[in-house]
Amino acid sequence: MFHGLSAFPLTPLKEGIFDEQSFINLLRPVVDAGVDSLGILGSTGSYAYLTVEERGRIARCAVAHADDIPVIVSIGALRLDDILRLADDAQAAGVSGVLLAPVSYQRLTEDEVFNLYEKVTRQLSVPLCIYDNPATTGFAFSDELLFAVAALPNVGSIKLGRVPEDLSQVRARLPDTVTLGIAGDWRAASALQAGFDVWYSVLAGLFPQAALAIARSKEAAQSERLEPLWELFRRYGSLRVIAAAAEMMGKVAAPALPFPLQAVQGEPREALSAILAELELA
């Protein structure tokens, strides 16, 4: 589960309500492509904008349509009781793993983050992936905190948005049972070449074949071909770009994102249209 290519699809909304049929339609080609896992309700899945009840329904829908592909569901929330309820709902739905970033309004201390993971991991019957995502949470894991949390029971993977300078040293301090995953699609090829185990991919949630070509080959050329798309990801955020692509392709109704989020518009959207045509992404 925490190896290979993990695809993170959108959670499409229609008039602010979960669009179940569009979600199923998004999952189908990803499942058929044979990705190694599905990452549901991640940042690309807009988890922070959805209620606990909505997220439970989406988790059940994903598991029902995943065939034999493992499903990993985000359980991040502001309050511990919501996190634990989300974990219970996800496990009851039959997920294979959960993903947790330290979400907070007030910036958390290292002790608070460790205590959070310690409480949550004790309640789990499935493995957890730690998500270090300072761009959205405002909290960056130090190496020491990462090693301490990774040593907790039921931790199976770490999702990083960076490639450590000395990967071998990081490996040496992590339990053998904990894999390393990369986020930030433009970093994937170099991270996999360096020895990362899994790519947690936005691209794969809409264009699984293109992502699989990178994940399986680990060739820089496969990733460099998509540099115009990566540039849009870096400039506007991968969520806004991939949502625009899904809207333009008729995969989801527009607007697909929860208000006030908005897929890229105007000149960036026109540029995206040209890039998708040039790269023959469909």
PDB file of C-alpha atoms in Angstrom:
ATOM      1  CA  MET A   1       0.000   0.000   0.000  1.00  0.00           C
ATOM      2  CA  PHE A   2       2.721   2.499   0.943  1.00  0.00           C
ATOM      3  CA  HIS A   3       4.786   1.756  -2.162  1.00  0.00           C
ATOM      4  CA  GLY A   4       4.621   2.696  -5.826  1.00  0.00           C
ATOM      5  CA  LEU A   5       2.027   5.195  -7.016  1.00  0.00           C
ATOM      6  CA  SER A   6      -0.747   6.528  -4.806  1.00  0.00           C
ATOM      7  CA  ALA A   7      -3.364   8.509  -6.752  1.00  0.00           C
ATOM      8  CA  PHE A   8      -5.118  11.436  -5.076  1.00  0.00           C
ATOM      9  CA  PRO A   9      -8.326  12.347  -6.958  1.00  0.00           C
ATOM     10  CA  LEU A  10     -10.514  15.392  -6.530  1.00  0.00           C
ATOM     11  CA  THR A  11     -13.643  15.267  -4.413  1.00  0.00           C
ATOM     12  CA  PRO A  12     -15.995  16.963  -6.915  1.00  0.00           C
ATOM     13  CA  LEU A  13     -18.827  19.109  -5.673  1.00  0.00           C
ATOM     14  CA  LYS A  14     -21.939  20.173  -7.536  1.00  0.00           C
ATOM     15  CA  GLU A  15     -23.651  23.261  -6.166  1.00  0.00           C
ATOM     16  CA  GLY A  16     -21.679  22.699  -2.987  1.00  0.00           C
ATOM     17  CA  ILE A  17     -22.825  19.072  -2.548  1.00  0.00           C
ATOM     18  CA  PHE A  18     -20.686  15.958  -2.996  1.00  0.00           C
ATOM     19  CA  ASP A  19     -21.131  14.772  -6.582  1.00  0.00           C
ATOM     20  CA  GLU A  20     -21.027  11.026  -6.068  1.00  0.00           C
ATOM     21  CA  GLN A  21     -21.427  10.011  -9.698  1.00  0.00           C
ATOM     22  CA  SER A  22     -18.641  12.300 -10.893  1.00  0.00           C
ATOM     23  CA  PHE A  23     -16.439  10.970  -8.096  1.00  0.00           C
ATOM     24  CA  ILE A  24     -17.092   7.395  -9.192  1.00  0.00           C
ATOM     25  CA  ASN A  25     -16.348   8.394 -12.777  1.00  0.00           C
ATOM     26  CA  LEU A  26     -13.046   9.915 -11.668  1.00  0.00           C
ATOM     27  CA  LEU A  27     -12.107   6.766  -9.767  1.00  0.00           C
ATOM     28  CA  ARG A  28     -12.893   4.323 -12.558  1.00  0.00           C
ATOM     29  CA  PRO A  29      -9.984   5.080 -14.938  1.00  0.00           C
ATOM     30  CA  VAL A  30      -7.580   5.408 -12.018  1.00  0.00           C
ATOM     31  CA  VAL A  31      -8.574   1.990 -10.703  1.00  0.00           C
ATOM     32  CA  ASP A  32      -8.494   0.495 -14.201  1.00  0.00           C
ATOM     33  CA  ALA A  33      -4.985   1.866 -14.736  1.00  0.00           C
ATOM     34  CA  GLY A  34      -3.743  -0.202 -11.801  1.00  0.00           C
ATOM     35  CA  VAL A  35      -2.321   2.379  -9.420  1.00  0.00           C
ATOM     36  CA  ASP A  36      -0.950   0.982  -6.180  1.00  0.00           C
ATOM     37  CA  SER A  37      -3.308   2.850  -3.856  1.00  0.00           C
ATOM     38  CA  LEU A  38      -5.956   5.558  -3.761  1.00  0.00           C
ATOM     39  CA  GLY A  39      -5.479   8.621  -1.559  1.00  0.00           C
ATOM     40  CA  ILE A  40      -8.959   9.839  -0.751  1.00  0.00           C
ATOM     41  CA  LEU A  41      -9.840  13.153   0.891  1.00  0.00           C
ATOM     42  CA  GLY A  42      -6.305  14.459   0.817  1.00  0.00           C
ATOM     43  CA  SER A  43      -5.563  18.113   0.159  1.00  0.00           C
ATOM     44  CA  THR A  44      -6.587  17.503  -3.454  1.00  0.00           C
ATOM     45  CA  GLY A  45      -9.759  15.959  -2.089  1.00  0.00           C
ATOM     46  CA  SER A  46     -10.652  19.139  -0.145  1.00  0.00           C
ATOM     47  CA  TYR A  47     -11.036  17.264   3.148  1.00  0.00           C
ATOM     48  CA  ALA A  48     -10.737  20.375   5.307  1.00  0.00           C
ATOM     49  CA  TYR A  49     -13.854  21.882   3.709  1.00  0.00           C
ATOM     50  CA  LEU A  50     -16.136  18.887   4.276  1.00  0.00           C
ATOM     51  CA  THR A  51     -18.128  17.755   7.290  1.00  0.00           C
ATOM     52  CA  VAL A  52     -17.398  14.595   9.234  1.00  0.00           C
ATOM     53  CA  GLU A  53     -20.588  13.064   7.827  1.00  0.00           C
ATOM     54  CA  GLU A  54     -19.672  13.934   4.237  1.00  0.00           C
ATOM     55  CA  ARG A  55     -16.219  12.472   4.673  1.00  0.00           C
ATOM     56  CA  GLY A  56     -17.611   9.217   6.021  1.00  0.00           C
ATOM     57  CA  ARG A  57     -19.877   8.891   3.000  1.00  0.00           C
ATOM     58  CA  ILE A  58     -17.018   9.637   0.606  1.00  0.00           C
ATOM     59  CA  ALA A  59     -14.777   7.061   2.294  1.00  0.00           C
ATOM     60  CA  ARG A  60     -17.467   4.399   1.929  1.00  0.00           C
ATOM     61  CA  CYS A  61     -17.998   5.316  -1.721  1.00  0.00           C
ATOM     62  CA  ALA A  62     -14.271   5.101  -2.466  1.00  0.00           C
ATOM     63  CA  VAL A  63     -13.877   1.689  -0.866  1.00  0.00           C
ATOM     64  CA  ALA A  64     -16.945   0.389  -2.712  1.00  0.00           C
ATOM     65  CA  HIS A  65     -15.466   1.378  -6.087  1.00  0.00           C
ATOM     66  CA  ALA A  66     -11.769   0.670  -5.495  1.00  0.00           C
ATOM     67  CA  ASP A  67     -11.915  -3.015  -6.451  1.00  0.00           C
ATOM     68  CA  ASP A  68      -8.841  -4.572  -4.833  1.00  0.00           C
ATOM     69  CA  ILE A  69      -6.796  -1.364  -4.678  1.00  0.00           C
ATOM     70  CA  PRO A  70      -5.995  -0.217  -1.123  1.00  0.00           C
ATOM     71  CA  VAL A  71      -7.684   3.011  -0.027  1.00  0.00           C
ATOM     72  CA  ILE A  72      -5.964   5.553   2.210  1.00  0.00           C
ATOM     73  CA  VAL A  73      -8.219   8.258   3.686  1.00  0.00           C
ATOM     74  CA  SER A  74      -7.249  11.526   5.348  1.00  0.00           C
ATOM     75  CA  ILE A  75      -8.516  11.944   8.911  1.00  0.00           C
ATOM     76  CA  GLY A  76      -7.094  15.415   9.532  1.00  0.00           C
ATOM     77  CA  ALA A  77      -9.280  17.865  11.502  1.00  0.00           C
ATOM     78  CA  LEU A  78      -8.987  20.638  14.060  1.00  0.00           C
ATOM     79  CA  ARG A  79     -10.389  18.671  17.007  1.00  0.00           C
ATOM     80  CA  LEU A  80      -9.208  15.350  18.384  1.00  0.00           C
ATOM     81  CA  ASP A  81     -12.739  13.989  18.779  1.00  0.00           C
ATOM     82  CA  ASP A  82     -13.409  14.660  15.093  1.00  0.00           C
ATOM     83  CA  ILE A  83     -10.131  12.987  14.111  1.00  0.00           C
ATOM     84  CA  LEU A  84     -10.989   9.889  16.116  1.00  0.00           C
ATOM     85  CA  ARG A  85     -14.514   9.768  14.700  1.00  0.00           C
ATOM     86  CA  LEU A  86     -13.112  10.115  11.177  1.00  0.00           C
ATOM     87  CA  ALA A  87     -10.673   7.313  11.927  1.00  0.00           C
ATOM     88  CA  ASP A  88     -13.497   5.097  13.188  1.00  0.00           C
ATOM     89  CA  ASP A  89     -15.650   5.889  10.156  1.00  0.00           C
ATOM     90  CA  ALA A  90     -12.771   5.209   7.761  1.00  0.00           C
ATOM     91  CA  GLN A  91     -11.899   1.907   9.411  1.00  0.00           C
ATOM     92  CA  ALA A  92     -15.551   0.859   9.437  1.00  0.00           C
ATOM     93  CA  ALA A  93     -15.706   1.657   5.716  1.00  0.00           C
ATOM     94  CA  GLY A  94     -12.865  -0.802   5.119  1.00  0.00           C
ATOM     95  CA  VAL A  95      -9.938   1.485   4.318  1.00  0.00           C
ATOM     96  CA  SER A  96      -6.441   0.050   4.327  1.00  0.00           C
ATOM     97  CA  GLY A  97      -4.756   3.098   5.849  1.00  0.00           C
ATOM     98  CA  VAL A  98      -5.211   6.678   7.001  1.00  0.00           C
ATOM     99  CA  LEU A  99      -3.353   9.931   6.409  1.00  0.00           C
ATOM    100  CA  LEU A 100      -2.921  12.623   9.044  1.00  0.00           C
ATOM    101  CA  ALA A 101      -1.489  16.134   8.840  1.00  0.00           C
ATOM    102  CA  PRO A 102      -1.334  18.269  12.022  1.00  0.00           C
ATOM    103  CA  VAL A 103      -4.193  20.615  11.124  1.00  0.00           C
ATOM    104  CA  SER A 104      -4.666  23.610  13.399  1.00  0.00           C
ATOM    105  CA  TYR A 105      -5.759  27.238  13.495  1.00  0.00           C
ATOM    106  CA  GLN A 106      -3.248  28.149  16.204  1.00  0.00           C
ATOM    107  CA  ARG A 107       0.244  27.080  15.169  1.00  0.00           C
ATOM    108  CA  LEU A 108       1.157  23.911  17.055  1.00  0.00           C
ATOM    109  CA  THR A 109       4.272  23.183  19.098  1.00  0.00           C
ATOM    110  CA  GLU A 110       6.344  20.043  18.592  1.00  0.00           C
ATOM    111  CA  ASP A 111       5.068  18.590  21.880  1.00  0.00           C
ATOM    112  CA  GLU A 112       1.473  19.184  20.796  1.00  0.00           C
ATOM    113  CA  VAL A 113       2.044  17.470  17.462  1.00  0.00           C
ATOM    114  CA  PHE A 114       3.734  14.471  19.056  1.00  0.00           C
ATOM    115  CA  ASN A 115       0.923  14.137  21.593  1.00  0.00           C
ATOM    116  CA  LEU A 116      -1.633  14.291  18.791  1.00  0.00           C
ATOM    117  CA  TYR A 117      -0.052  11.434  16.854  1.00  0.00           C
ATOM    118  CA  GLU A 118       0.500   9.431  20.023  1.00  0.00           C
ATOM    119  CA  LYS A 119      -3.195   9.598  20.917  1.00  0.00           C
ATOM    120  CA  VAL A 120      -4.403   8.869  17.393  1.00  0.00           C
ATOM    121  CA  THR A 121      -2.074   5.957  16.618  1.00  0.00           C
ATOM    122  CA  ARG A 122      -3.166   4.189  19.835  1.00  0.00           C
ATOM    123  CA  GLN A 123      -6.739   4.117  18.501  1.00  0.00           C
ATOM    124  CA  LEU A 124      -5.975   2.711  15.049  1.00  0.00           C
ATOM    125  CA  SER A 125      -6.287  -0.770  13.636  1.00  0.00           C
ATOM    126  CA  VAL A 126      -4.848   0.279  10.243  1.00  0.00           C
ATOM    127  CA  PRO A 127      -1.490   1.933   9.491  1.00  0.00           C
ATOM    128  CA  LEU A 128      -1.115   5.709   9.400  1.00  0.00           C
ATOM    129  CA  CYS A 129       0.816   7.927   7.019  1.00  0.00           C
ATOM    130  CA  ILE A 130       2.326  11.071   8.567  1.00  0.00           C
ATOM    131  CA  TYR A 131       1.843  14.102   6.346  1.00  0.00           C
ATOM    132  CA  ASP A 132       4.387  16.903   6.672  1.00  0.00           C
ATOM    133  CA  ASN A 133       2.663  19.687   4.741  1.00  0.00           C
ATOM    134  CA  PRO A 134       3.777  23.074   6.086  1.00  0.00           C
ATOM    135  CA  ALA A 135       2.408  24.922   3.049  1.00  0.00           C
ATOM    136  CA  THR A 136      -1.131  24.294   4.279  1.00  0.00           C
ATOM    137  CA  THR A 137      -0.765  23.539   7.995  1.00  0.00           C
ATOM    138  CA  GLY A 138       1.839  26.151   8.868  1.00  0.00           C
ATOM    139  CA  PHE A 139       3.737  23.471  10.802  1.00  0.00           C
ATOM    140  CA  ALA A 140       7.001  21.913   9.607  1.00  0.00           C
ATOM    141  CA  PHE A 141       8.302  18.725  11.199  1.00  0.00           C
ATOM    142  CA  SER A 142      11.863  18.810  12.441  1.00  0.00           C
ATOM    143  CA  ASP A 143      13.857  15.670  11.717  1.00  0.00           C
ATOM    144  CA  GLU A 144      13.848  14.737  15.396  1.00  0.00           C
ATOM    145  CA  LEU A 145      10.073  15.048  15.657  1.00  0.00           C
ATOM    146  CA  LEU A 146       9.613  13.051  12.470  1.00  0.00           C
ATOM    147  CA  PHE A 147      11.753  10.223  13.829  1.00  0.00           C
ATOM    148  CA  ALA A 148       9.886  10.260  17.147  1.00  0.00           C
ATOM    149  CA  VAL A 149       6.440  10.134  15.528  1.00  0.00           C
ATOM    150  CA  ALA A 150       7.555   7.488  13.021  1.00  0.00           C
ATOM    151  CA  ALA A 151       8.491   5.228  15.948  1.00  0.00           C
ATOM    152  CA  LEU A 152       4.921   5.233  17.277  1.00  0.00           C
ATOM    153  CA  PRO A 153       2.788   2.106  16.761  1.00  0.00           C
ATOM    154  CA  ASN A 154       0.737   1.809  13.584  1.00  0.00           C
ATOM    155  CA  VAL A 155       2.829   4.301  11.593  1.00  0.00           C
ATOM    156  CA  GLY A 156       3.461   2.949   8.097  1.00  0.00           C
ATOM    157  CA  SER A 157       4.655   5.841   5.952  1.00  0.00           C
ATOM    158  CA  ILE A 158       5.764   9.476   5.821  1.00  0.00           C
ATOM    159  CA  LYS A 159       4.598  11.883   3.132  1.00  0.00           C
ATOM    160  CA  LEU A 160       7.178  14.614   2.579  1.00  0.00           C
ATOM    161  CA  GLY A 161       7.217  17.639   0.302  1.00  0.00           C
ATOM    162  CA  ARG A 162      11.009  17.657   0.181  1.00  0.00           C
ATOM    163  CA  VAL A 163      13.934  15.352  -0.486  1.00  0.00           C
ATOM    164  CA  PRO A 164      16.301  15.214   2.526  1.00  0.00           C
ATOM    165  CA  GLU A 165      19.914  16.106   1.797  1.00  0.00           C
ATOM    166  CA  ASP A 166      21.112  12.834   3.329  1.00  0.00           C
ATOM    167  CA  LEU A 167      18.453  10.256   2.598  1.00  0.00           C
ATOM    168  CA  SER A 168      20.560   7.374   3.885  1.00  0.00           C
ATOM    169  CA  GLN A 169      20.820   9.029   7.298  1.00  0.00           C
ATOM    170  CA  VAL A 170      17.055   9.506   7.419  1.00  0.00           C
ATOM    171  CA  ARG A 171      16.537   5.870   6.449  1.00  0.00           C
ATOM    172  CA  ALA A 172      18.903   4.717   9.162  1.00  0.00           C
ATOM    173  CA  ARG A 173      16.828   6.431  11.848  1.00  0.00           C
ATOM    174  CA  LEU A 174      13.428   5.284  10.643  1.00  0.00           C
ATOM    175  CA  PRO A 175      11.869   1.928  11.509  1.00  0.00           C
ATOM    176  CA  ASP A 176      12.210  -0.589   8.688  1.00  0.00           C
ATOM    177  CA  THR A 177       8.407  -0.767   8.542  1.00  0.00           C
ATOM    178  CA  VAL A 178       8.015   2.941   7.666  1.00  0.00           C
ATOM    179  CA  THR A 179       8.233   3.937   4.007  1.00  0.00           C
ATOM    180  CA  LEU A 180       9.107   7.341   2.568  1.00  0.00           C
ATOM    181  CA  GLY A 181       6.741   9.062   0.160  1.00  0.00           C
ATOM    182  CA  ILE A 182       7.056  12.240  -1.886  1.00  0.00           C
ATOM    183  CA  ALA A 183       4.461  14.936  -2.507  1.00  0.00           C
ATOM    184  CA  GLY A 184       4.840  17.731  -5.037  1.00  0.00           C
ATOM    185  CA  ASP A 185       4.532  16.003  -8.387  1.00  0.00           C
ATOM    186  CA  TRP A 186       7.440  17.815 -10.034  1.00  0.00           C
ATOM    187  CA  ARG A 187       9.774  16.258  -7.434  1.00  0.00           C
ATOM    188  CA  ALA A 188       8.582  12.694  -7.956  1.00  0.00           C
ATOM    189  CA  ALA A 189      11.076  11.369 -10.497  1.00  0.00           C
ATOM    190  CA  SER A 190      14.130  12.655  -8.614  1.00  0.00           C
ATOM    191  CA  ALA A 191      12.735  11.442  -5.289  1.00  0.00           C
ATOM    192  CA  LEU A 192      12.016   7.964  -6.631  1.00  0.00           C
ATOM    193  CA  GLN A 193      15.478   7.836  -8.186  1.00  0.00           C
ATOM    194  CA  ALA A 194      16.945   8.821  -4.815  1.00  0.00           C
ATOM    195  CA  GLY A 195      15.206   5.899  -3.141  1.00  0.00           C
ATOM    196  CA  PHE A 196      11.769   7.082  -2.031  1.00  0.00           C
ATOM    197  CA  ASP A 197       9.238   4.258  -1.862  1.00  0.00           C
ATOM    198  CA  VAL A 198       6.018   5.932  -2.957  1.00  0.00           C
ATOM    199  CA  TRP A 199       4.758   8.922  -4.889  1.00  0.00           C
ATOM    200  CA  TYR A 200       1.612  10.512  -3.436  1.00  0.00           C
ATOM    201  CA  SER A 201       0.382  12.029  -6.681  1.00  0.00           C
ATOM    202  CA  VAL A 202      -2.114  14.717  -7.676  1.00  0.00           C
ATOM    203  CA  LEU A 203      -1.487  14.015 -11.370  1.00  0.00           C
ATOM    204  CA  ALA A 204      -2.417  10.343 -10.989  1.00  0.00           C
ATOM    205  CA  GLY A 205      -5.884  11.255  -9.726  1.00  0.00           C
ATOM    206  CA  LEU A 206      -6.809  12.553 -13.187  1.00  0.00           C
ATOM    207  CA  PHE A 207      -4.074  11.320 -15.522  1.00  0.00           C
ATOM    208  CA  PRO A 208      -3.029   7.939 -14.114  1.00  0.00           C
ATOM    209  CA  GLN A 209      -1.252   6.702 -17.240  1.00  0.00           C
ATOM    210  CA  ALA A 210       1.050   9.724 -17.364  1.00  0.00           C
ATOM    211  CA  ALA A 211       1.846   9.312 -13.673  1.00  0.00           C
ATOM    212  CA  LEU A 212       2.431   5.578 -14.027  1.00  0.00           C
ATOM    213  CA  ALA A 213       4.939   6.235 -16.813  1.00  0.00           C
ATOM    214  CA  ILE A 214       6.975   8.353 -14.393  1.00  0.00           C
ATOM    215  CA  ALA A 215       6.519   6.069 -11.386  1.00  0.00           C
ATOM    216  CA  ARG A 216       7.447   2.884 -13.219  1.00  0.00           C
ATOM    217  CA  SER A 217      10.396   4.256 -15.205  1.00  0.00           C
ATOM    218  CA  LYS A 218      11.661   6.806 -12.622  1.00  0.00           C
ATOM    219  CA  GLU A 219      13.152   8.574 -15.635  1.00  0.00           C
ATOM    220  CA  ALA A 220      13.728  12.309 -15.423  1.00  0.00           C
ATOM    221  CA  ALA A 221      12.770  12.696 -19.081  1.00  0.00           C
ATOM    222  CA  GLN A 222       9.250  11.454 -18.388  1.00  0.00           C
ATOM    223  CA  SER A 223       8.816  14.132 -15.732  1.00  0.00           C
ATOM    224  CA  GLU A 224      10.594  16.894 -17.654  1.00  0.00           C
ATOM    225  CA  ARG A 225       8.105  16.437 -20.477  1.00  0.00           C
ATOM    226  CA  LEU A 226       5.431  17.704 -18.084  1.00  0.00           C
ATOM    227  CA  GLU A 227       7.392  20.740 -16.894  1.00  0.00           C
ATOM    228  CA  PRO A 228       4.844  23.225 -18.358  1.00  0.00           C
ATOM    229  CA  LEU A 229       2.187  21.577 -16.182  1.00  0.00           C
ATOM    230  CA  TRP A 230       4.481  21.478 -13.151  1.00  0.00           C
ATOM    231  CA  GLU A 231       5.088  25.210 -13.569  1.00  0.00           C
ATOM    232  CA  LEU A 232       1.346  25.842 -13.310  1.00  0.00           C
ATOM    233  CA  PHE A 233       1.200  23.572 -10.248  1.00  0.00           C
ATOM    234  CA  ARG A 234       3.960  25.567  -8.553  1.00  0.00           C
ATOM    235  CA  ARG A 235       2.517  28.941  -9.472  1.00  0.00           C
ATOM    236  CA  TYR A 236      -1.178  28.430  -8.757  1.00  0.00           C
ATOM    237  CA  GLY A 237      -1.330  25.282  -6.636  1.00  0.00           C
ATOM    238  CA  SER A 238      -1.904  21.777  -7.960  1.00  0.00           C
ATOM    239  CA  LEU A 239      -5.478  21.663  -6.624  1.00  0.00           C
ATOM    240  CA  ARG A 240      -6.630  24.715  -8.604  1.00  0.00           C
ATOM    241  CA  VAL A 241      -4.903  23.477 -11.744  1.00  0.00           C
ATOM    242  CA  ILE A 242      -6.104  19.872 -11.636  1.00  0.00           C
ATOM    243  CA  ALA A 243      -9.648  21.048 -10.845  1.00  0.00           C
ATOM    244  CA  ALA A 244      -9.571  23.303 -13.898  1.00  0.00           C
ATOM    245  CA  ALA A 245      -8.366  20.405 -16.034  1.00  0.00           C
ATOM    246  CA  ALA A 246     -11.175  18.166 -14.776  1.00  0.00           C
ATOM    247  CA  GLU A 247     -13.746  20.908 -15.414  1.00  0.00           C
ATOM    248  CA  MET A 248     -12.432  21.608 -18.913  1.00  0.00           C
ATOM    249  CA  MET A 249     -12.502  17.911 -19.784  1.00  0.00           C
ATOM    250  CA  GLY A 250     -16.101  17.584 -18.623  1.00  0.00           C
ATOM    251  CA  LYS A 251     -15.135  15.144 -15.866  1.00  0.00           C
ATOM    252  CA  VAL A 252     -16.739  17.303 -13.181  1.00  0.00           C
ATOM    253  CA  ALA A 253     -19.257  20.144 -13.083  1.00  0.00           C
ATOM    254  CA  ALA A 254     -17.912  23.670 -12.695  1.00  0.00           C
ATOM    255  CA  PRO A 255     -17.276  24.919 -10.104  1.00  0.00           C
ATOM    256  CA  ALA A 256     -16.032  21.656  -8.610  1.00  0.00           C
ATOM    257  CA  LEU A 257     -14.176  23.127  -5.630  1.00  0.00           C
ATOM    258  CA  PRO A 258     -15.669  24.245  -2.314  1.00  0.00           C
ATOM    259  CA  PHE A 259     -16.240  27.997  -2.132  1.00  0.00           C
ATOM    260  CA  PRO A 260     -14.227  30.196  -1.892  1.00  0.00           C
ATOM    261  CA  LEU A 261     -11.647  27.985  -3.621  1.00  0.00           C
ATOM    262  CA  GLN A 262     -11.695  28.347  -7.379  1.00  0.00           C
ATOM    263  CA  ALA A 263     -10.057  26.492 -10.248  1.00  0.00           C
ATOM    264  CA  VAL A 264      -7.689  28.645 -12.286  1.00  0.00           C
ATOM    265  CA  GLN A 265      -9.441  31.036 -14.638  1.00  0.00           C
ATOM    266  CA  GLY A 266      -8.539  33.424 -17.430  1.00  0.00           C
ATOM    267  CA  GLU A 267      -5.041  33.353 -18.867  1.00  0.00           C
ATOM    268  CA  PRO A 268      -3.776  30.433 -16.708  1.00  0.00           C
ATOM    269  CA  ARG A 269      -6.781  28.352 -17.761  1.00  0.00           C
ATOM    270  CA  GLU A 270      -6.087  29.105 -21.414  1.00  0.00           C
ATOM    271  CA  ALA A 271      -2.462  28.151 -20.901  1.00  0.00           C
ATOM    272  CA  LEU A 272      -3.562  24.904 -19.240  1.00  0.00           C
ATOM    273  CA  SER A 273      -5.792  24.068 -22.190  1.00  0.00           C
ATOM    274  CA  ALA A 274      -2.870  24.486 -24.588  1.00  0.00           C
ATOM    275  CA  ILE A 275      -0.579  22.425 -22.345  1.00  0.00           C
ATOM    276  CA  LEU A 276      -3.036  19.545 -22.076  1.00  0.00           C
ATOM    277  CA  ALA A 277      -3.396  19.482 -25.867  1.00  0.00           C
ATOM    278  CA  GLU A 278       0.345  19.674 -26.476  1.00  0.00           C
ATOM    279  CA  LEU A 279       1.121  16.942 -23.965  1.00  0.00           C
ATOM    280  CA  GLU A 280      -1.805  14.857 -25.210  1.00  0.00           C
ATOM    281  CA  LEU A 281      -3.122  14.403 -21.703  1.00  0.00           C
ATOM    282  CA  ALA A 282      -6.710  13.151 -21.685  1.00  0.00           C
TER     283      ALA A 282
END
